[in-house]
Amino acid sequence: MTPSTEDRYRSLLRWYPKAWRAENEDVVVGTLLDVADSRGGDRPSARERGSVIAHGLGTRMDVRSALGAALAGLLLAAVAGGLAVWGTEPLTESGLSWLLPLLTVAAIPLLAAFGLIAIVRQRGLVSPPRAIIALGLAFVAFSLAFVAYIAWSLAFDFADAGEPTTGLAAVFVPIFTAAWLAGAAAVAALFGAIVARAGMRPGVALLVAAACGVVTAPALGVSLVSPTVPTIAAAGVAIASLALLRPRRGAARARQATSPVPVRTLRLARGLAVISLAGSLLGIAYAVTGASWSPGAADGTEAMGHGITISVLSGIPLLAAFVVIASARRGNAPATWGPLALLAASLCAIAAAYVHAPSWNAMAPALAVSAALGGAAVAWWLAARLRGPLAARIVTAALLGLGYASFLGTILAPALAFFVPIAAFVSAIWVTRTAPPRLSAPGAAEGPIQA
């Protein structure tokens, strides 16, 4: 049976999502049939097919698809982080050294770019065809960036061996330039339309966006070598998408009321912050100077490890300060003290690891435990505080925690020793400014204040 003209148009409109078709299909089909009658045709023209496909695919790029792409990116980021920390040598020995840059330079950034473009498209800042063009250019840019990274790696190996570059290594510069131009074009296609909607003339907006793309594209490409930037990009898109998703009717959470914080609690928190500050400064001083005076440090490397241990453990009183203030304001709920307790356990594991510094084999098990505990703390804290539907919040928080555990938890461990005194100092100042001065009148009662 030969399909009718109407059937052909309805079949073509399947490029659009089902919800869109339920609302608009009959009207659009009627309009297309009138156009077909006016030109004497019985099927969609090539121009109509191209327009419907571009608009239909672009319309499918919404916040839900953005969240799905971002969550897939976070899962791949966790894999990439684990490979970067624990799997570099096995990948090299098995000839799969290309797998890590495939994830960090191409796959994860492309998923994050899809999510960003989908959010911008649904917010009405770019048209569906423009979103498809930007996504296509981003695909070309990230694919070329991956090939350019492989070419650079081969060229580096040739240079290290003192041999002339051949094959793919010899064309690194043209591939890098092509990736640069494709990335700049993707930025121009997306942000040119956004700037134009802000009131700038389209031609000027395109030039401004292209200039921004020329500047930002190479910097972005170089930053993708490490899993950190792709992970942050996917996390940002996931959180933004989740915030834009409306929870189901009746599932909105009531805003938790806060209580005043008693003065004595604030003073206790300040005392804990001061203890943390003093201990962390002592640890840093030991790390820098311990080798010259301490019998327990044979050299500067050992003194650094011991100092990091002292400084990291000094963060536990600071976490206790956060617990007493948060419990006073919001009650003794598990979502208040649970993540902080896991963070305290994570700090203890870091301290245990650096007792064995600088031996990586001896430190690795404790660092892995620390990263896992820190990831669990991140997931627990975010699951209770992110916006959006409950299931989506839990999955997003779990993947964010997994991403932290697989890479950032291990990489950031030594930096925490130098972050603790800064956080303790800021906390002590904040509590001091929050707490009122002592009343000079004898017997004056200390009432609660609003923190």
Coordinates of C-alpha atoms in Angstrom, one line a residue:
M1 CA 0.0 0.0 0.0
T2 CA 1.4 3.3 -1.1
P3 CA 1.7 5.8 1.9
S4 CA -0.3 9.0 1.5
T5 CA 1.3 12.4 1.5
E6 CA 0.1 13.0 5.0
D7 CA 1.6 9.7 6.2
R8 CA 5.0 10.7 4.7
Y9 CA 4.9 14.0 6.6
R10 CA 3.9 12.4 9.8
S11 CA 6.7 9.8 9.4
L12 CA 9.2 12.7 8.9
L13 CA 8.0 14.4 12.0
R14 CA 9.1 11.4 14.1
W15 CA 12.5 13.2 14.3
Y16 CA 10.8 15.3 17.0
P17 CA 10.3 14.0 20.5
K18 CA 6.9 12.4 21.3
A19 CA 5.8 15.2 23.7
W20 CA 6.4 17.8 20.9
R21 CA 4.5 15.7 18.4
A22 CA 1.5 15.3 20.7
E23 CA 1.2 19.1 21.0
N24 CA 2.2 20.3 17.5
E25 CA 2.0 17.5 15.0
D26 CA -1.5 18.1 13.6
V27 CA -0.9 21.8 13.0
V28 CA 2.5 21.3 11.4
V29 CA 1.3 18.5 9.2
G30 CA -1.6 20.7 8.0
T31 CA 0.8 23.5 7.1
L32 CA 3.2 21.2 5.3
L33 CA 0.3 19.7 3.3
D34 CA -0.8 23.2 2.2
V35 CA 2.8 23.9 1.1
A36 CA 2.9 20.6 -0.8
D37 CA -0.4 21.3 -2.5
S38 CA 0.8 24.7 -3.6
R39 CA 3.9 23.3 -5.3
G40 CA 2.1 20.2 -6.6
G41 CA 4.2 17.7 -4.6
D42 CA 3.2 14.5 -2.9
R43 CA 6.2 14.0 -0.6
P44 CA 8.6 16.2 1.5
S45 CA 11.2 18.1 -0.5
A46 CA 14.9 17.7 0.3
R47 CA 14.9 21.2 2.0
E48 CA 11.9 20.2 4.1
R49 CA 13.6 17.0 5.2
G50 CA 16.8 18.8 6.1
S51 CA 14.9 21.4 8.1
V52 CA 12.7 18.9 10.0
I53 CA 15.7 16.7 10.8
A54 CA 17.8 19.6 12.1
H55 CA 14.9 21.1 14.1
G56 CA 13.7 17.7 15.4
L57 CA 17.1 16.5 16.6
G58 CA 17.8 19.9 18.1
T59 CA 14.5 19.8 20.0
R60 CA 15.4 16.5 21.5
M61 CA 18.4 18.2 23.2
D62 CA 16.7 19.2 26.5
V63 CA 17.6 19.3 30.1
R64 CA 16.9 15.6 30.7
S65 CA 19.3 14.6 27.8
A66 CA 21.8 17.1 29.2
L67 CA 21.7 15.4 32.6
G68 CA 22.0 11.9 31.0
A69 CA 25.1 13.1 29.0
A70 CA 26.6 14.7 32.1
L71 CA 26.1 11.6 34.2
A72 CA 27.7 9.4 31.5
G73 CA 30.6 11.9 31.4
L74 CA 31.0 11.6 35.2
L75 CA 31.0 7.8 35.0
L76 CA 33.7 8.0 32.3
A77 CA 35.6 10.6 34.4
A78 CA 35.7 8.2 37.3
V79 CA 37.1 5.5 35.0
A80 CA 39.7 8.0 33.6
G81 CA 40.6 9.2 37.1
G82 CA 41.2 5.6 38.3
L83 CA 43.3 4.9 35.2
A84 CA 45.4 8.1 35.7
V85 CA 46.2 7.2 39.3
W86 CA 46.4 3.4 39.3
G87 CA 46.4 2.2 35.7
T88 CA 49.0 4.2 33.8
E89 CA 51.7 1.5 33.8
P90 CA 49.3 -1.4 32.9
L91 CA 47.9 0.6 30.0
T92 CA 51.4 1.4 28.7
E93 CA 52.5 -2.3 29.0
S94 CA 49.3 -3.5 27.2
G95 CA 49.6 -1.0 24.3
L96 CA 46.4 0.9 25.5
S97 CA 48.0 4.1 26.5
W98 CA 45.7 5.9 24.0
L99 CA 42.6 5.0 26.1
L100 CA 43.1 7.6 28.8
P101 CA 43.4 10.6 26.4
L102 CA 40.5 9.2 24.4
L103 CA 38.4 9.7 27.6
T104 CA 39.8 13.0 28.8
V105 CA 40.4 14.8 25.5
A106 CA 37.5 13.5 23.5
A107 CA 34.7 11.5 25.1
I108 CA 34.1 13.3 28.4
P109 CA 34.4 16.9 27.0
L110 CA 32.1 16.0 24.2
L111 CA 29.4 14.7 26.6
A112 CA 29.8 17.9 28.7
A113 CA 29.6 20.0 25.6
F114 CA 26.4 18.1 24.6
G115 CA 24.9 18.9 28.0
L116 CA 25.8 22.6 27.9
I117 CA 24.4 23.0 24.4
A118 CA 21.2 21.2 25.3
I119 CA 20.7 23.4 28.3
V120 CA 21.3 26.5 26.2
R121 CA 19.0 25.2 23.5
Q122 CA 16.1 24.5 25.9
R123 CA 16.5 27.9 27.6
G124 CA 15.7 29.4 24.1
L125 CA 19.1 31.0 23.7
V126 CA 19.9 29.2 20.5
S127 CA 17.8 27.6 17.8
P128 CA 17.7 23.8 17.4
P129 CA 19.6 23.8 14.1
R130 CA 22.3 26.1 15.6
A131 CA 22.6 23.6 18.5
I132 CA 23.1 20.8 16.1
I133 CA 25.8 22.8 14.2
A134 CA 27.6 23.6 17.4
L135 CA 27.5 20.0 18.6
G136 CA 28.8 18.8 15.2
L137 CA 31.7 21.3 15.3
A138 CA 32.5 20.3 18.9
F139 CA 32.6 16.6 17.8
V140 CA 35.1 17.5 15.1
A141 CA 37.2 19.7 17.4
F142 CA 37.5 17.1 20.2
S143 CA 38.1 14.3 17.8
L144 CA 41.0 16.3 16.1
A145 CA 42.3 17.2 19.6
F146 CA 42.6 13.5 20.5
V147 CA 44.4 12.8 17.2
A148 CA 46.7 15.8 17.9
Y149 CA 47.5 14.5 21.4
I150 CA 48.5 11.1 19.9
A151 CA 50.6 12.9 17.3
W152 CA 52.3 15.0 20.0
S153 CA 53.0 11.9 22.1
L154 CA 54.6 10.2 19.1
A155 CA 56.6 13.3 18.3
F156 CA 57.8 13.4 21.9
D157 CA 58.9 9.8 21.7
F158 CA 60.8 10.4 18.5
A159 CA 62.5 13.5 19.9
D160 CA 63.4 11.6 23.1
A161 CA 65.0 8.8 21.0
G162 CA 66.9 11.4 18.8
E163 CA 65.1 10.3 15.7
P164 CA 63.4 12.3 13.0
T165 CA 59.6 12.5 13.2
T166 CA 57.6 10.5 10.7
G167 CA 54.0 9.4 10.1
L168 CA 51.4 10.9 12.3
A169 CA 53.9 12.7 14.5
A170 CA 55.1 14.7 11.5
V171 CA 51.7 16.3 11.0
F172 CA 51.0 17.4 14.6
V173 CA 51.0 21.1 13.8
P174 CA 48.3 20.9 11.0
I175 CA 46.1 18.6 13.1
F176 CA 46.4 20.9 16.1
T177 CA 45.6 23.9 13.9
A178 CA 42.5 22.1 12.5
A179 CA 41.3 21.2 16.0
W180 CA 41.9 24.8 17.1
L181 CA 39.8 26.2 14.2
A182 CA 37.0 23.7 14.7
G183 CA 36.9 24.5 18.4
A184 CA 36.8 28.2 17.7
A185 CA 34.0 27.7 15.2
A186 CA 32.0 25.7 17.8
V187 CA 32.3 28.5 20.3
A188 CA 31.4 31.0 17.7
A189 CA 28.3 29.0 16.6
L190 CA 27.0 28.7 20.1
F191 CA 27.9 31.9 21.8
G192 CA 27.5 34.1 18.7
A193 CA 23.7 33.4 18.8
I194 CA 23.6 34.0 22.6
V195 CA 25.4 37.4 22.3
A196 CA 23.2 38.3 19.4
R197 CA 20.1 37.7 21.5
A198 CA 21.5 40.1 24.0
G199 CA 21.1 42.9 21.5
M200 CA 24.4 42.9 19.6
R201 CA 24.2 43.0 15.8
P202 CA 24.5 39.5 14.4
G203 CA 27.7 40.2 12.4
V204 CA 29.4 41.8 15.3
A205 CA 28.3 39.1 17.7
L206 CA 29.7 36.4 15.4
L207 CA 33.1 38.2 15.3
V208 CA 33.2 38.7 19.0
A209 CA 32.3 35.0 19.6
A210 CA 34.9 33.9 17.0
A211 CA 37.6 35.9 18.7
C212 CA 36.7 34.4 22.1
G213 CA 36.8 30.9 20.5
V214 CA 40.2 31.6 19.0
V215 CA 41.5 32.5 22.4
T216 CA 39.8 29.9 24.5
A217 CA 39.9 26.8 22.3
P218 CA 43.6 26.0 22.5
A219 CA 43.7 26.7 26.3
L220 CA 40.8 24.4 26.8
G221 CA 42.3 21.7 24.6
V222 CA 45.6 21.7 26.5
S223 CA 43.8 21.6 29.9
L224 CA 42.0 18.4 28.9
V225 CA 45.2 16.3 29.3
S226 CA 44.4 15.8 33.0
P227 CA 41.1 14.3 34.2
T228 CA 40.5 17.3 36.5
V229 CA 39.0 19.7 33.9
P230 CA 36.7 17.2 32.1
T231 CA 35.5 16.0 35.5
I232 CA 34.7 19.5 36.7
A233 CA 33.0 20.3 33.4
A234 CA 30.8 17.2 33.6
A235 CA 30.0 17.9 37.2
G236 CA 29.0 21.5 36.5
V237 CA 26.6 20.4 33.7
A238 CA 25.1 17.7 35.9
I239 CA 24.4 20.1 38.7
A240 CA 23.0 22.8 36.4
S241 CA 20.8 20.2 34.7
L242 CA 19.6 18.8 38.0
A243 CA 18.7 22.3 39.2
L244 CA 16.6 22.9 36.1
L245 CA 14.7 19.7 36.4
R246 CA 11.4 20.1 38.2
P247 CA 10.7 17.6 41.0
R248 CA 7.5 15.6 40.7
R249 CA 4.4 17.2 42.1
G250 CA 4.3 16.8 45.9
A251 CA 8.0 15.9 46.0
A252 CA 9.3 19.4 46.7
R253 CA 11.3 19.5 50.0
A254 CA 10.4 22.0 52.6
R255 CA 13.2 24.3 53.5
Q256 CA 14.7 23.2 56.8
A257 CA 14.3 25.8 59.5
T258 CA 17.4 26.9 61.4
S259 CA 17.8 27.7 65.0
P260 CA 19.8 30.3 66.8
V261 CA 23.3 29.3 67.8
P262 CA 24.1 29.7 71.5
V263 CA 27.0 31.9 72.4
R264 CA 28.8 29.1 74.2
T265 CA 28.5 26.9 71.1
L266 CA 30.1 29.6 69.0
R267 CA 32.9 30.0 71.5
L268 CA 33.5 26.3 71.6
A269 CA 33.7 26.3 67.8
R270 CA 36.1 29.2 67.9
G271 CA 38.3 27.3 70.3
L272 CA 38.3 24.2 68.1
A273 CA 39.2 26.3 65.1
V274 CA 42.1 27.9 67.0
I275 CA 43.4 24.5 68.0
S276 CA 43.2 23.4 64.4
L277 CA 45.1 26.5 63.2
A278 CA 47.8 26.0 65.8
G279 CA 48.3 22.3 65.0
S280 CA 48.3 22.8 61.2
L281 CA 50.9 25.6 61.5
L282 CA 53.0 23.4 63.7
G283 CA 52.8 20.7 61.1
I284 CA 53.8 23.0 58.2
A285 CA 56.7 24.3 60.3
Y286 CA 57.9 20.8 61.0
A287 CA 57.6 19.9 57.3
V288 CA 59.8 22.8 56.3
T289 CA 62.4 22.8 59.1
G290 CA 62.1 19.4 60.9
A291 CA 65.0 17.8 59.0
S292 CA 67.4 20.3 60.6
W293 CA 66.5 19.7 64.3
S294 CA 64.2 16.7 64.7
P295 CA 65.8 13.3 65.5
G296 CA 62.6 11.6 64.0
A297 CA 63.3 13.1 60.5
A298 CA 66.3 11.7 58.7
D299 CA 65.9 14.1 55.7
G300 CA 63.6 16.7 54.2
T301 CA 61.4 14.2 52.5
E302 CA 60.7 12.4 55.8
A303 CA 60.1 15.6 57.6
M304 CA 57.6 16.7 54.9
G305 CA 55.7 13.5 55.4
H306 CA 55.6 13.8 59.1
G307 CA 54.6 17.5 58.9
I308 CA 51.7 16.6 56.5
T309 CA 50.5 14.0 59.0
I310 CA 50.4 16.6 61.8
S311 CA 48.7 19.2 59.7
V312 CA 46.1 16.9 58.3
L313 CA 45.2 15.5 61.7
S314 CA 44.8 19.1 62.9
G315 CA 41.9 19.4 60.5
I316 CA 39.8 17.1 62.7
P317 CA 39.1 19.8 65.4
L318 CA 38.0 22.1 62.6
L319 CA 35.5 19.5 61.4
A320 CA 34.3 19.2 64.9
A321 CA 33.7 22.9 65.0
F322 CA 31.6 22.6 61.9
V323 CA 29.6 19.8 63.5
V324 CA 28.8 21.7 66.7
I325 CA 27.6 24.8 64.8
A326 CA 25.6 22.8 62.1
S327 CA 24.0 20.7 64.9
A328 CA 23.0 23.7 66.8
R329 CA 21.4 25.3 63.8
R330 CA 19.8 22.3 62.1
G331 CA 19.7 19.6 64.8
N332 CA 21.6 16.4 65.2
A333 CA 20.7 14.9 61.8
P334 CA 22.8 12.3 60.1
A335 CA 23.0 14.5 57.0
T336 CA 24.7 17.1 59.2
W337 CA 27.4 15.2 61.0
G338 CA 27.6 12.1 58.8
P339 CA 29.6 13.6 55.9
L340 CA 31.9 15.4 58.3
A341 CA 32.6 12.2 60.2
L342 CA 33.5 10.5 57.0
L343 CA 35.8 13.4 56.2
A344 CA 37.5 13.0 59.6
A345 CA 38.1 9.4 58.9
S346 CA 39.5 10.3 55.5
L347 CA 41.9 12.7 57.1
C348 CA 43.1 10.0 59.5
A349 CA 43.7 7.7 56.5
I350 CA 45.8 10.4 54.8
A351 CA 47.8 10.9 58.0
A352 CA 48.4 7.1 58.2
A353 CA 49.6 7.1 54.6
Y354 CA 52.1 9.9 55.1
V355 CA 53.7 8.2 58.0
H356 CA 55.2 5.9 55.4
A357 CA 56.2 8.7 53.0
P358 CA 57.9 8.7 50.5
S359 CA 57.3 5.0 49.7
W360 CA 54.3 5.0 47.3
N361 CA 53.7 1.2 47.7
A362 CA 53.4 1.7 51.5
M363 CA 51.2 4.8 51.1
A364 CA 48.9 3.6 48.4
P365 CA 46.5 1.5 50.5
A366 CA 45.8 4.2 53.0
L367 CA 45.4 6.8 50.3
A368 CA 42.9 4.6 48.5
V369 CA 40.9 4.2 51.7
S370 CA 41.1 8.0 52.2
A371 CA 39.8 8.7 48.7
A372 CA 36.9 6.2 49.2
L373 CA 35.9 7.8 52.5
G374 CA 36.1 11.3 51.0
G375 CA 34.1 10.2 48.0
A376 CA 31.4 8.8 50.3
A377 CA 31.4 12.1 52.2
V378 CA 30.9 14.1 49.0
A379 CA 28.1 11.9 47.8
W380 CA 26.3 12.0 51.2
W381 CA 26.6 15.7 51.5
L382 CA 25.4 16.5 47.9
A383 CA 22.6 14.0 48.0
A384 CA 21.0 15.9 50.9
R385 CA 21.5 19.3 49.3
L386 CA 21.2 19.1 45.5
R387 CA 18.0 20.3 43.9
G388 CA 15.8 18.2 41.6
P389 CA 14.0 14.8 41.7
L390 CA 15.2 12.4 44.4
A391 CA 16.4 9.6 42.2
A392 CA 18.4 12.0 39.9
R393 CA 19.9 13.7 43.0
I394 CA 21.1 10.4 44.4
V395 CA 22.6 9.2 41.1
T396 CA 24.3 12.5 40.5
A397 CA 25.7 12.7 44.0
A398 CA 27.0 9.1 43.8
L399 CA 28.8 9.7 40.5
L400 CA 30.3 12.9 41.8
G401 CA 31.5 11.1 44.9
L402 CA 32.9 8.3 42.7
G403 CA 34.7 10.9 40.6
Y404 CA 36.3 12.4 43.7
A405 CA 37.3 9.0 45.0
S406 CA 38.9 7.8 41.8
F407 CA 41.2 10.8 41.2
L408 CA 40.8 14.0 43.1
G409 CA 40.8 12.3 46.5
T410 CA 44.3 11.0 45.9
I411 CA 45.7 14.0 44.0
L412 CA 44.5 16.5 46.6
A413 CA 45.6 14.6 49.7
P414 CA 48.9 16.5 50.2
A415 CA 47.3 19.8 49.4
L416 CA 44.9 19.4 52.3
A417 CA 47.8 19.9 54.8
F418 CA 48.2 23.4 53.5
F419 CA 44.5 24.1 53.2
V420 CA 43.7 23.3 56.8
P421 CA 45.4 26.4 58.3
I422 CA 43.7 28.7 55.8
A423 CA 40.3 27.1 56.6
A424 CA 40.9 27.2 60.3
F425 CA 42.0 30.8 60.3
V426 CA 38.9 31.9 58.2
S427 CA 36.6 29.9 60.5
A428 CA 38.1 31.4 63.7
I429 CA 37.7 34.9 62.3
W430 CA 34.1 34.2 61.1
V431 CA 33.1 32.8 64.5
T432 CA 34.7 35.7 66.3
R433 CA 32.8 38.2 64.2
T434 CA 29.6 36.2 64.7
A435 CA 29.8 35.9 68.4
P436 CA 28.8 39.0 70.4
P437 CA 31.2 40.5 72.9
R438 CA 31.0 39.4 76.6
L439 CA 28.7 41.4 78.7
S440 CA 30.5 43.3 81.4
A441 CA 27.5 43.3 83.8
P442 CA 27.8 40.6 86.4
G443 CA 25.3 37.8 86.1
A444 CA 24.3 38.8 82.6
A445 CA 22.7 35.8 80.9
E446 CA 24.0 34.5 77.7
G447 CA 21.2 34.0 75.3
P448 CA 21.3 32.4 71.8
I449 CA 22.0 34.5 68.8
Q450 CA 21.2 34.0 65.2
A451 CA 24.2 32.8 63.3

